[in-house]
Amino acid sequence: MPRQSLKPDGTVYLSDEWADAQIDVDGTKGCLRSFAALKEQRRQLKTILSVGGGGHSENFAAVARDPALRHAFANTARDLCLGYGLDGIDIDWEHPSDPRQGEDYISLLVALRTALPAPRFTITSALPAGAWALQHIPLARACQHLDMINLMAYDFSGPWTPHAGHHAQLRSPARPHSDAACLSCHAAVEYLLAHGVPSRKILLGVPCYGRSFLGCQRPGQACSAHAGEEGTFEYRDLPRPGSTTYVDDETGAAYCVGEDGGFVSYDNATTVGMKARFLAATEDLDYSPCYDGLLCARLELPMDYWNESTSRKIGLAVARRPAKVPVTDPRYAGALMINPGGPGGSGIDTIRGAGSVLQDVLDTFEDPSDVPTNDSNARYYDILSFDPRGAPWMLRVLAEGNIGSSDAAQGRLWSMSHALGATCSAKPDAHDDIKQHVSTASVARDMLELIEKHGQWREAEASKLCRQSTKFGRGSRISSVQGRKVRESLQHKPGQEKLQYWGFSYGTYLGSTFASMFPDRIERMILDGVVNAPNYLQALWSDNLIDTEKALQSFYHHCASAGPSTCALASRGSTSADIEKRVHDILVGLFHNPLPVNGTTPEVITYSDTKNLIFSGLYTPIRSFPVVADLLAGLGRDDGTEFAKLLAQSHQFHCSDSPDRSGRTDSTSTVNYAGLAIACGDGDAQDFLTYSLFDKHRLELESMSPHFGAIWSAISTKNMY
């Protein structure tokens, strides 16, 4: 794929005329014609001209804006293809930076496709891996004109980042150390799929070089120097001589450490294989190792089950924590599916963070080695979960602050939500847009398909284990000990597989929906923290705060009861009222005077930050109350050092809504767009909502919870379209 450039007048030109068209290459004039000659020997070979790229994209915006320049671009690109026997064009515009440029990008593709019609010519586009670069491109519409998207899933870290990091990791780590660490192949592919890009049109780029960070031995360490040419080493020079090579199974990244390169991040055969397995969404559960002790798969399912409005598929991300016994063991209790709530909460994050705990709760207490195989009361479960359609896309809102944090915050939030809702609802190509197919009913249908696929996997796994056991002379033991009943229970029962399920919060509504749709397909179901379905379906979200003030009072009460030795807000003889007044005084002070915190990364702790801290702490009181008390006590001393560390994690480096916080409580205001799409698809239309009606709704919630009703009311502004 030779790279060429673009002039301001729209002309595509050869950036290296001598090499491209003049130099002798095995008796052929110019490299481009030599490629054409090579195609005579390799009929399957295709050559595509890449236009633009880093440092060569400055003219795209102006050319794409002007119809005459677009015409010149398309025609000169066609002339080059015909003149040199090329098969098409790759657009490497890095990258449309606002919605207008996103529309111009589509216009450029339309002009190019007119000049280079399919199937004779191929049109591709190289796109960066990150929502920051893709957010302004109407991807579903772009794919109507593109044959392929070349996803540049590399250079996540490099000389431009202050810390060492993996530059082409498959997945982001559970504890990202920087914004760069939040980037990953997984997130980039899921973003494209969620925005209407067919999986068959995604080509995942793999780097043939490594990124070096001198003086470092692991990701996250500060780095200011780099080895190699501009911080890179060619693949042929990796791993570095005398270094030690590692593969991080959690992130799917290879690296070497030592000698002249320091920490060098790159891809090797192992990690490329991991990426290939990740991309291979299949119609069956084909598991491969991922994260710490988990097995992951991508299950290909219909986007539209019922109306067949589109033939497109989705790739459902599935994770399983294996049971402590094999499926052929009579104590194997099957798979229990979990959903963390949300809506739109990531099941993958949940099983990573809490899967082992949930498994311990469900399983027989004793280790399998201490329990007789024929103990009919012993049970050991697979824990199974998945990311619901569209999850886990969570983005920060503008820093307008919570409603009530200033006299202008409510108006700004209303206007921003109004603009966002109108923009999203105006997107064309509705049938091919994942947002049209993310309702709870669709997710429940995915669950039905998942238990069917698990039944197929269970039977295949049992057959494999029996064959292996027979191979080593233990086949008779399996047949005699397990018996006919156990063997039959492992067979896949098409149309009869049963769901075992544990749903939390919104997950209870998902479970109820499944039960309503498929009542004969339930084995056991736990609905934990039940959602008021009528209230949710009316999009009111008005009964979630019934006991919030009681929970807050319990914080004051338990702090006073614990005393100063345990609760940092208390002093000798403090009462609940004393603790409440102290917290009130801290909030009043921050309302007028946010607290600045000096440090490597300066922070400002605001009234909204602190209200969010307290509010979210009420959700997990046993774990969070001590943390909240310590942080509030620090603010009372005008010491925000520890709080600033928390904000540094959530303000800058938070990738997804993981339930595994390790004591952290996010104070950042975020919008879960996947969750909003699900809630809007489930609930009544809110297009009648005016500013005055919203203000009335806010007052009703504040009467229920004076401290947090205003914060909670913001949910209504996200459901206007």
XYZ file of C-alpha atoms in Angstrom:
721
model
C 0.000 0.000 0.000
C 2.192 2.880 -1.248
C 1.425 6.227 0.418
C 0.682 9.343 -1.635
C -0.299 12.909 -0.791
C -2.989 15.471 -1.479
C -2.568 19.012 -2.829
C -4.756 21.960 -1.745
C -6.481 21.915 -5.159
C -7.656 18.338 -4.580
C -5.049 16.670 -6.779
C -3.703 13.342 -5.599
C -0.011 13.213 -6.477
C 2.940 10.861 -6.130
C 4.912 11.960 -3.089
C 8.072 10.232 -4.349
C 7.979 10.523 -8.148
C 11.409 8.929 -8.582
C 10.681 5.809 -6.533
C 7.056 5.476 -7.599
C 7.433 6.022 -11.338
C 11.089 6.289 -12.458
C 13.441 3.926 -10.635
C 14.249 0.607 -12.295
C 12.796 -2.334 -10.374
C 13.711 -5.697 -11.912
C 13.424 -4.260 -15.403
C 10.185 -2.401 -14.674
C 10.010 1.394 -14.524
C 8.913 2.510 -11.058
C 7.702 0.705 -7.964
C 4.030 1.148 -8.796
C 4.337 -0.567 -12.178
C 6.422 -3.297 -10.551
C 3.470 -4.018 -8.282
C 1.256 -4.318 -11.350
C 3.753 -6.767 -12.867
C 3.780 -8.771 -9.652
C 0.003 -9.119 -9.881
C 0.464 -11.049 -13.124
C 2.162 -13.751 -11.040
C -0.091 -13.398 -7.975
C -3.630 -12.982 -9.231
C -5.033 -12.659 -5.720
C -2.786 -9.677 -4.939
C -4.407 -6.239 -4.738
C -2.545 -2.934 -4.587
C -4.178 0.130 -3.062
C -2.915 3.705 -3.024
C -2.935 5.268 0.458
C -3.574 9.018 0.474
C -2.754 11.159 3.509
C -1.556 9.795 6.824
C 0.083 11.409 9.805
C 1.591 14.728 8.734
C -0.072 14.557 5.309
C -3.740 15.107 6.202
C -3.802 18.885 6.432
C -5.588 19.410 3.091
C -8.387 16.887 3.562
C -10.781 19.198 5.416
C -10.767 21.912 2.732
C -10.906 19.445 -0.163
C -13.773 17.483 1.368
C -15.746 20.687 1.999
C -15.707 21.922 -1.628
C -17.651 19.959 -4.320
C -15.233 21.009 -7.082
C -12.197 19.935 -5.060
C -13.874 16.640 -4.184
C -14.417 16.077 -7.906
C -10.739 16.805 -8.610
C -9.694 14.428 -5.845
C -11.851 11.583 -7.137
C -10.808 12.019 -10.766
C -7.056 12.255 -10.114
C -7.273 9.241 -7.812
C -9.004 7.325 -10.597
C -6.354 8.402 -13.115
C -3.574 7.106 -10.862
C -5.363 3.782 -10.388
C -5.863 3.328 -14.125
C -2.390 4.575 -15.037
C -0.535 2.249 -12.688
C -2.860 -0.753 -12.585
C -3.926 -0.176 -8.991
C -7.043 -1.653 -7.413
C -8.258 1.254 -5.329
C -7.688 4.031 -2.808
C -7.209 4.148 0.951
C -8.271 7.398 2.662
C -5.981 8.148 5.605
C -7.509 11.384 6.889
C -6.353 11.790 10.485
C -9.030 12.771 11.273
C -12.396 14.618 10.930
C -12.424 16.851 13.995
C -16.018 18.096 14.169
C -19.494 17.030 12.949
C -19.251 19.202 9.830
C -16.007 17.505 8.806
C -17.659 14.157 9.506
C -20.359 14.981 6.964
C -17.716 16.220 4.515
C -15.916 12.904 4.947
C -19.083 11.120 3.773
C -19.357 13.469 0.783
C -15.751 12.703 -0.143
C -16.462 8.968 -0.037
C -19.547 9.416 -2.223
C -17.514 11.299 -4.841
C -14.758 8.708 -4.710
C -17.162 5.785 -5.055
C -18.765 7.445 -8.075
C -15.359 7.681 -9.752
C -14.214 4.246 -8.562
C -17.261 1.978 -8.766
C -17.438 -1.387 -7.041
C -16.609 -4.187 -7.512
C -13.826 -3.184 -9.877
C -12.257 -0.788 -7.401
C -11.720 -1.064 -3.659
C -12.091 1.897 -1.313
C -10.798 1.645 2.239
C -10.160 4.109 5.049
C -7.497 4.033 7.753
C -9.040 5.161 11.041
C -7.498 5.652 14.499
C -8.505 3.400 17.388
C -10.366 5.637 19.790
C -13.681 7.404 20.283
C -11.776 10.697 20.487
C -10.974 10.363 16.762
C -14.076 8.520 15.548
C -16.857 10.379 17.340
C -17.576 12.790 14.471
C -17.702 10.181 11.683
C -21.102 8.671 10.756
C -19.581 5.213 10.598
C -22.653 3.267 9.485
C -23.125 5.609 6.524
C -19.422 5.560 5.712
C -19.536 1.775 5.418
C -22.083 2.041 2.621
C -19.237 3.365 0.461
C -16.237 1.609 2.036
C -15.110 -1.936 1.405
C -12.927 -2.015 4.495
C -11.881 0.020 7.526
C -8.182 -0.343 8.305
C -8.235 0.060 12.080
C -4.936 1.546 13.257
C -4.860 -0.359 16.541
C -1.370 0.651 17.600
C 0.658 3.610 18.882
C -1.490 3.814 22.010
C 1.703 4.792 23.869
C 4.980 6.253 22.661
C 7.321 9.243 22.994
C 4.296 11.532 23.262
C 3.064 9.845 26.478
C 4.745 10.531 29.839
C 4.539 6.915 30.986
C 5.635 3.571 29.596
C 2.776 1.529 28.205
C 1.689 -1.149 25.779
C 1.264 0.413 22.364
C -1.006 -2.227 20.784
C -2.707 -4.028 23.668
C -5.721 -6.217 23.013
C -7.485 -5.139 26.203
C -7.050 -2.319 28.677
C -5.886 -3.315 32.176
C -8.290 -3.443 35.097
C -6.377 -0.544 36.683
C -5.346 1.790 33.841
C -2.510 4.118 34.789
C -3.251 6.753 32.143
C -5.608 7.761 29.358
C -3.361 5.911 26.922
C -3.798 2.702 28.914
C -7.550 2.910 28.326
C -7.048 2.457 24.584
C -7.211 -1.100 23.270
C -7.988 -3.196 20.214
C -11.003 -4.608 22.030
C -12.476 -1.192 22.795
C -11.827 0.065 19.259
C -13.467 -2.935 17.585
C -16.454 -2.813 19.932
C -16.858 0.897 19.195
C -17.004 0.248 15.458
C -19.460 -2.617 15.859
C -21.674 -0.577 18.184
C -21.789 2.218 15.611
C -22.964 0.083 12.725
C -19.744 -1.151 11.123
C -20.152 -4.761 9.899
C -17.530 -7.083 11.350
C -16.570 -8.255 7.854
C -15.417 -4.713 7.039
C -13.006 -4.346 9.978
C -9.322 -5.050 9.346
C -7.365 -4.898 12.602
C -3.946 -3.347 12.114
C -0.960 -5.019 13.789
C 2.342 -3.128 14.268
C 5.527 -4.599 12.817
C 7.650 -2.597 15.251
C 8.033 -2.003 18.961
C 7.868 1.138 21.093
C 10.736 1.697 23.539
C 10.742 3.336 26.986
C 14.227 3.639 28.462
C 14.747 3.203 32.175
C 11.417 1.414 32.612
C 10.562 -2.174 33.432
C 6.764 -2.134 33.377
C 3.793 -0.071 32.176
C 2.922 3.024 34.166
C 6.454 4.086 35.036
C 7.421 7.649 34.180
C 9.617 7.832 31.101
C 11.398 10.648 29.299
C 13.828 8.795 27.015
C 13.415 6.313 24.190
C 15.772 3.961 22.332
C 15.844 3.097 18.653
C 14.917 5.363 15.761
C 12.356 7.822 17.153
C 11.603 5.399 19.962
C 10.992 2.359 17.754
C 12.626 -0.963 16.938
C 11.867 -2.955 13.795
C 10.255 -6.335 14.362
C 13.364 -8.114 13.077
C 15.312 -6.535 15.948
C 12.938 -7.812 18.639
C 13.191 -9.011 21.292
C 16.286 -6.995 22.154
C 19.518 -8.951 22.763
C 19.906 -9.893 26.409
C 16.362 -8.903 27.318
C 13.639 -11.034 28.915
C 10.394 -11.522 26.985
C 6.949 -11.521 28.588
C 3.330 -11.848 27.480
C 0.697 -10.111 29.614
C -2.359 -12.377 29.417
C -4.623 -9.733 30.947
C -3.958 -7.113 28.286
C -2.902 -9.393 25.437
C 0.398 -7.566 24.982
C 3.992 -8.729 24.510
C 7.045 -6.880 25.778
C 10.699 -7.351 26.549
C 12.717 -5.756 29.337
C 16.423 -5.174 29.706
C 19.644 -4.154 28.008
C 19.577 -1.270 25.536
C 15.827 -0.966 24.991
C 14.450 -0.678 28.490
C 10.765 -1.592 28.317
C 9.778 -2.386 24.698
C 6.134 -3.023 23.790
C 5.357 -4.976 20.625
C 3.282 -7.814 19.159
C 4.602 -11.338 18.775
C 3.090 -14.568 17.462
C 1.315 -15.222 20.758
C -0.434 -11.856 20.981
C -1.309 -11.797 17.281
C -2.923 -15.194 17.825
C -4.881 -13.772 20.762
C -6.109 -10.940 18.550
C -7.093 -13.353 15.793
C -9.151 -15.415 18.234
C -10.764 -12.278 19.623
C -11.823 -11.159 16.152
C -13.223 -14.522 15.186
C -16.823 -14.061 16.302
C -18.361 -17.470 15.736
C -21.785 -19.029 15.823
C -20.581 -21.289 18.646
C -18.811 -20.608 21.935
C -15.139 -20.921 21.041
C -13.361 -19.959 24.257
C -9.790 -18.748 24.630
C -7.914 -17.629 27.791
C -8.342 -13.984 28.794
C -7.747 -11.837 31.851
C -6.879 -13.755 35.025
C -8.286 -17.271 34.904
C -11.229 -16.400 32.649
C -12.208 -17.758 29.250
C -13.620 -15.397 26.625
C -15.514 -15.791 23.371
C -17.280 -13.634 20.806
C -20.650 -15.019 19.803
C -22.131 -13.930 16.483
C -25.859 -13.208 16.814
C -28.501 -11.453 14.676
C -28.875 -7.715 15.180
C -32.630 -7.970 14.583
C -34.216 -11.260 15.702
C -37.808 -10.525 14.822
C -38.321 -8.237 11.821
C -35.227 -9.090 9.778
C -34.897 -5.378 9.043
C -31.165 -5.916 8.622
C -28.943 -8.885 7.896
C -26.179 -7.488 10.078
C -24.801 -9.400 13.027
C -23.520 -8.381 16.425
C -20.499 -9.833 18.197
C -21.555 -10.572 21.774
C -18.588 -10.460 24.171
C -18.858 -13.425 26.561
C -16.713 -14.377 29.556
C -16.804 -17.482 31.739
C -15.172 -18.258 35.056
C -14.707 -22.028 34.833
C -16.248 -24.268 37.447
C -13.879 -25.848 39.943
C -14.761 -29.264 38.532
C -15.033 -30.488 34.922
C -18.451 -30.788 33.297
C -18.207 -34.586 33.533
C -18.058 -34.408 37.323
C -21.479 -35.200 38.887
C -21.020 -32.161 41.152
C -20.959 -29.817 38.151
C -24.052 -27.612 38.521
C -24.056 -25.918 35.128
C -23.600 -22.270 34.228
C -25.077 -19.421 36.203
C -25.462 -16.227 34.190
C -25.023 -12.878 35.944
C -25.975 -9.319 35.019
C -24.721 -6.359 37.092
C -27.515 -3.933 36.228
C -27.228 -0.501 34.732
C -28.810 -0.702 32.278
C -25.767 -1.195 30.101
C -23.435 -2.417 32.841
C -20.547 -4.514 31.606
C -20.867 -8.171 32.511
C -17.251 -8.672 31.467
C -16.071 -6.104 34.009
C -18.308 -7.688 36.636
C -17.003 -11.198 36.160
C -13.436 -9.856 36.166
C -13.925 -8.001 39.420
C -16.507 -10.027 41.319
C -16.789 -13.362 39.515
C -14.663 -15.292 41.996
C -16.612 -13.860 44.947
C -19.964 -14.762 43.402
C -18.674 -18.221 42.569
C -17.602 -18.736 46.187
C -21.069 -17.670 47.373
C -22.795 -20.155 45.075
C -20.437 -23.116 45.305
C -20.267 -25.721 48.021
C -18.049 -24.216 50.706
C -15.440 -26.986 50.702
C -12.830 -27.379 48.011
C -13.810 -30.130 45.536
C -10.820 -32.200 46.622
C -12.348 -32.426 50.115
C -15.825 -33.462 48.936
C -16.701 -36.980 47.732
C -17.467 -37.145 44.027
C -20.788 -38.850 44.730
C -21.953 -36.217 47.251
C -25.394 -35.357 45.859
C -25.508 -32.054 47.761
C -22.241 -30.668 46.390
C -22.537 -28.049 43.632
C -19.881 -26.184 41.619
C -20.894 -23.625 38.983
C -19.529 -21.991 35.879
C -20.082 -18.222 36.166
C -21.127 -16.792 32.811
C -21.627 -13.174 31.779
C -21.630 -10.907 28.752
C -21.595 -7.280 27.689
C -25.142 -6.293 26.662
C -25.521 -4.875 23.183
C -23.867 -1.472 22.965
C -22.000 -1.768 26.282
C -19.689 -0.592 27.769
C -19.568 2.897 26.272
C -19.342 5.467 29.044
C -18.202 9.013 28.325
C -17.772 12.059 30.499
C -20.188 14.933 30.259
C -19.030 18.519 30.104
C -17.941 19.943 33.424
C -21.187 21.804 34.050
C -21.420 20.412 37.584
C -24.408 18.795 39.259
C -27.805 20.402 39.150
C -27.863 22.665 42.180
C -24.122 23.297 42.179
C -24.713 26.742 40.665
C -27.607 28.817 39.373
C -26.615 27.993 35.778
C -25.839 24.260 36.024
C -29.384 23.064 35.369
C -29.794 25.201 32.258
C -26.452 24.117 30.831
C -27.194 20.449 31.433
C -30.643 20.789 29.878
C -29.291 22.466 26.752
C -26.447 19.991 26.340
C -28.765 17.000 26.748
C -31.271 18.523 24.338
C -28.602 18.968 21.673
C -27.171 15.497 22.213
C -30.564 13.812 22.099
C -31.618 15.620 18.944
C -28.348 14.755 17.225
C -28.548 11.061 18.091
C -32.205 10.716 17.125
C -31.569 12.368 13.750
C -29.138 9.666 12.620
C -30.282 7.973 9.396
C -30.120 4.278 8.491
C -32.172 3.337 11.543
C -32.462 -0.354 10.725
C -28.691 -0.763 10.625
C -28.086 1.308 13.760
C -27.359 -0.749 16.866
C -29.255 1.833 18.950
C -32.471 0.567 17.355
C -31.826 -2.965 18.605
C -30.622 -2.636 22.204
C -33.887 -2.893 24.126
C -34.133 -5.301 27.029
C -36.219 -7.661 24.891
C -33.314 -8.004 22.448
C -30.878 -8.629 25.311
C -33.197 -11.292 26.752
C -33.254 -12.960 23.341
C -29.441 -12.911 23.371
C -29.551 -14.671 26.743
C -31.747 -17.411 25.308
C -29.290 -17.916 22.489
C -26.400 -17.930 24.953
C -27.845 -20.751 27.072
C -28.432 -22.762 23.891
C -24.822 -22.227 22.858
C -23.643 -23.165 26.333
C -25.551 -26.428 26.030
C -23.745 -27.165 22.776
C -20.404 -26.297 24.373
C -21.161 -28.478 27.422
C -21.857 -31.533 25.280
C -18.742 -30.975 23.157
C -16.603 -30.426 26.255
C -17.917 -33.602 27.864
C -17.181 -35.610 24.732
C -13.653 -34.211 24.623
C -12.990 -35.026 28.277
C -14.314 -38.552 27.877
C -12.111 -39.142 24.852
C -9.078 -37.848 26.724
C -9.854 -40.018 29.726
C -10.264 -43.099 27.528
C -6.968 -42.325 25.826
C -5.194 -42.560 29.183
C -6.973 -45.726 30.241
C -9.671 -44.229 32.464
C -12.697 -44.538 30.213
C -14.272 -47.314 32.282
C -14.132 -45.153 35.398
C -16.082 -42.352 33.735
C -18.811 -44.661 32.469
C -19.231 -46.490 35.763
C -18.901 -43.657 38.270
C -20.854 -40.974 36.526
C -23.568 -43.247 35.229
C -26.104 -42.929 32.491
C -28.066 -40.134 34.179
C -25.048 -37.832 34.359
C -24.030 -38.535 30.770
C -27.508 -37.770 29.514
C -27.626 -34.549 31.512
C -24.599 -33.291 29.600
C -26.222 -33.636 26.201
C -27.404 -30.492 24.473
C -31.191 -30.296 24.546
C -32.200 -27.985 21.664
C -35.087 -25.749 22.629
C -35.049 -27.061 26.192
C -31.903 -25.601 27.782
C -32.718 -23.823 31.040
C -31.444 -20.514 32.405
C -29.825 -20.160 35.820
C -29.570 -16.446 36.507
C -28.565 -13.873 39.104
C -29.475 -10.289 38.224
C -28.786 -7.150 40.225
C -30.700 -3.850 40.076
C -31.699 -3.341 36.412
C -30.647 -6.964 35.970
C -33.852 -7.864 37.829
C -35.885 -6.211 35.075
C -33.838 -8.094 32.487
C -34.551 -11.333 34.354
C -38.260 -10.505 34.593
C -38.347 -9.761 30.873
C -36.723 -13.106 30.118
C -39.256 -14.845 32.388
C -42.147 -13.127 30.614
C -40.851 -14.002 27.164
C -39.582 -17.519 27.886
C -41.300 -18.777 31.071
C -40.582 -22.433 30.293
C -36.835 -21.859 29.937
C -35.988 -21.037 33.570
C -34.264 -23.407 35.986
C -33.494 -21.000 38.837
C -33.487 -17.205 39.023
C -32.307 -14.732 41.663
C -33.591 -11.159 41.306
C -31.490 -9.071 43.687
C -32.468 -5.440 44.361
C -35.685 -5.481 42.351
C -36.475 -2.600 40.006
C -39.999 -1.153 39.978
C -40.787 -2.121 36.387
C -43.779 0.216 35.776
C -41.784 3.185 37.040
C -38.801 2.232 34.860
C -40.986 1.723 31.770
C -42.517 5.166 32.230
C -38.946 6.543 32.262
C -39.660 8.266 35.578
C -36.803 6.936 37.724
C -38.700 8.511 40.606
C -38.783 5.732 43.196
C -35.061 5.043 43.425
C -34.556 7.594 46.210
C -37.176 6.388 48.683
C -34.616 5.333 51.306
C -31.679 7.493 50.242
C -32.018 9.961 53.115
C -32.283 7.040 55.553
C -29.045 5.644 54.141
C -27.390 9.031 54.617
C -28.619 9.217 58.207
C -27.193 5.738 58.785
C -23.805 7.091 57.716
C -24.017 9.818 60.357
C -25.314 7.373 62.978
C -22.669 4.707 62.445
C -19.901 7.294 62.329
C -20.984 8.730 65.681
C -21.373 5.242 67.165
C -17.928 4.160 65.957
C -16.259 7.205 67.450
C -12.992 8.907 66.525
C -10.947 5.695 66.652
C -12.828 4.334 63.624
C -14.588 7.256 61.936
C -12.387 10.207 61.019
C -15.331 12.636 61.080
C -16.161 11.895 64.712
C -14.735 13.347 67.883
C -15.239 12.251 71.485
C -18.927 12.455 72.341
C -20.071 13.287 68.789
C -23.721 12.682 67.954
C -25.286 11.957 64.574
C -26.369 15.584 64.426
C -22.783 16.705 65.020
C -21.503 14.581 62.124
C -24.295 15.836 59.880
C -23.469 19.469 60.689
C -19.783 18.918 59.999
C -20.519 17.421 56.573
C -22.960 20.250 55.855
C -20.332 22.863 56.704
C -17.791 21.167 54.420
C -20.260 21.215 51.514
C -21.225 24.845 52.100
C -17.577 25.837 52.094
C -16.899 24.004 48.830
C -20.002 25.459 47.189
C -18.477 28.909 47.353
C -14.770 28.034 47.479
C -13.581 24.838 45.740
C -10.445 23.419 47.318
C -7.246 23.599 45.224
C -4.736 20.781 45.638
C -1.141 21.169 44.527
C 0.811 18.277 43.075
C 2.192 16.680 39.945
C -1.336 16.805 38.556
C -3.104 19.786 40.159
C -6.730 19.243 41.126
C -9.660 21.355 42.239
C -12.149 19.612 44.518
C -15.632 20.989 43.989
C -19.027 20.858 45.641
C -20.214 18.502 42.874
C -17.240 16.174 43.365
C -18.032 15.879 47.047
C -21.791 15.395 46.625
C -21.102 12.656 44.063
C -18.668 11.011 46.470
C -21.241 10.846 49.254
C -24.087 9.792 46.950
C -22.213 6.951 45.313
C -20.888 5.858 48.708
C -24.466 5.154 49.818
C -24.659 2.430 47.176
C -22.018 0.276 48.911
C -22.061 1.446 52.545
C -20.033 -1.336 54.166
C -17.132 -0.819 51.799
C -17.459 2.897 51.120
C -18.478 4.594 54.381
C -14.977 4.448 55.942
C -13.440 5.793 52.722
C -16.002 8.603 52.481
C -15.452 9.558 56.121
C -11.671 9.718 55.704
C -11.910 11.867 52.575
C -14.472 14.241 54.081
C -12.377 14.634 57.218
C -9.447 15.619 55.035
C -11.557 18.256 53.293
C -12.581 19.569 56.705
C -8.873 20.217 57.374
C -8.451 21.815 53.925
C -6.394 18.763 52.982
C -7.587 17.320 49.692
C -4.507 15.222 48.940
C -6.190 11.811 49.189
C -9.359 13.016 47.485
C -7.239 14.414 44.660
C -5.706 10.971 44.126
C -9.202 9.576 43.743
C -10.159 12.300 41.295
C -6.976 11.756 39.296
C -8.113 8.163 38.701
C -11.709 8.943 37.833
C -11.287 12.335 36.163
C -8.583 11.259 33.758
C -7.969 7.550 33.612
C -11.286 5.714 34.034
C -12.103 3.398 31.103
C -15.356 1.701 31.976
C -17.951 1.240 34.666
C -16.313 -1.609 36.542
C -17.903 -2.821 39.791
C -14.475 -3.726 41.131
C -13.475 -0.416 42.709
C -11.222 -1.690 45.486
C -12.642 0.933 47.821
C -12.760 3.665 45.199
C -15.911 5.681 44.695
C -16.120 7.660 41.490
C -16.915 11.324 41.809
C -16.830 12.087 38.114
C -20.078 12.905 36.358
C -20.466 10.445 33.509
C -23.090 9.401 31.022
C -23.534 5.728 30.184
C -24.691 6.070 26.575
C -25.284 2.339 26.169
C -27.491 2.399 29.253
C -29.418 5.386 27.965
C -30.035 3.666 24.635
C -31.412 0.615 26.461
C -33.541 2.688 28.842
C -34.911 4.819 26.021
C -35.732 1.719 23.986
C -37.610 0.234 26.942
C -39.379 3.316 28.248
C -42.107 5.668 27.116
C -41.125 8.486 24.781
C -40.114 11.657 26.625
C -40.396 14.077 23.719
C -43.162 15.895 25.613
C -40.741 16.913 28.353
C -40.383 20.686 28.592
C -38.038 22.608 30.817
C -40.861 23.520 33.201
C -42.015 19.880 33.461
C -38.459 18.796 34.118
C -38.102 21.438 36.832
C -41.303 20.138 38.439
C -39.907 16.594 38.321
C -36.694 17.803 39.963
C -38.637 19.411 42.804
C -40.571 16.179 43.361
C -37.329 14.230 43.636
C -35.839 16.839 45.965
C -38.857 16.493 48.242
C -38.049 12.768 48.409
C -34.294 13.285 48.857
C -33.298 16.895 49.610
C -29.611 16.058 49.380
C -29.536 14.056 46.152
C -32.829 14.547 44.302
C -31.327 17.200 42.026
C -28.460 14.914 41.030
C -30.830 12.035 40.250
C -33.193 14.239 38.243
C -30.517 14.653 35.561
C -31.398 11.153 34.292
C -34.608 12.557 32.828
C -32.693 14.977 30.622
C -30.946 12.070 28.900
C -34.214 10.451 27.725
C -35.722 13.356 25.805
C -35.470 11.737 22.357
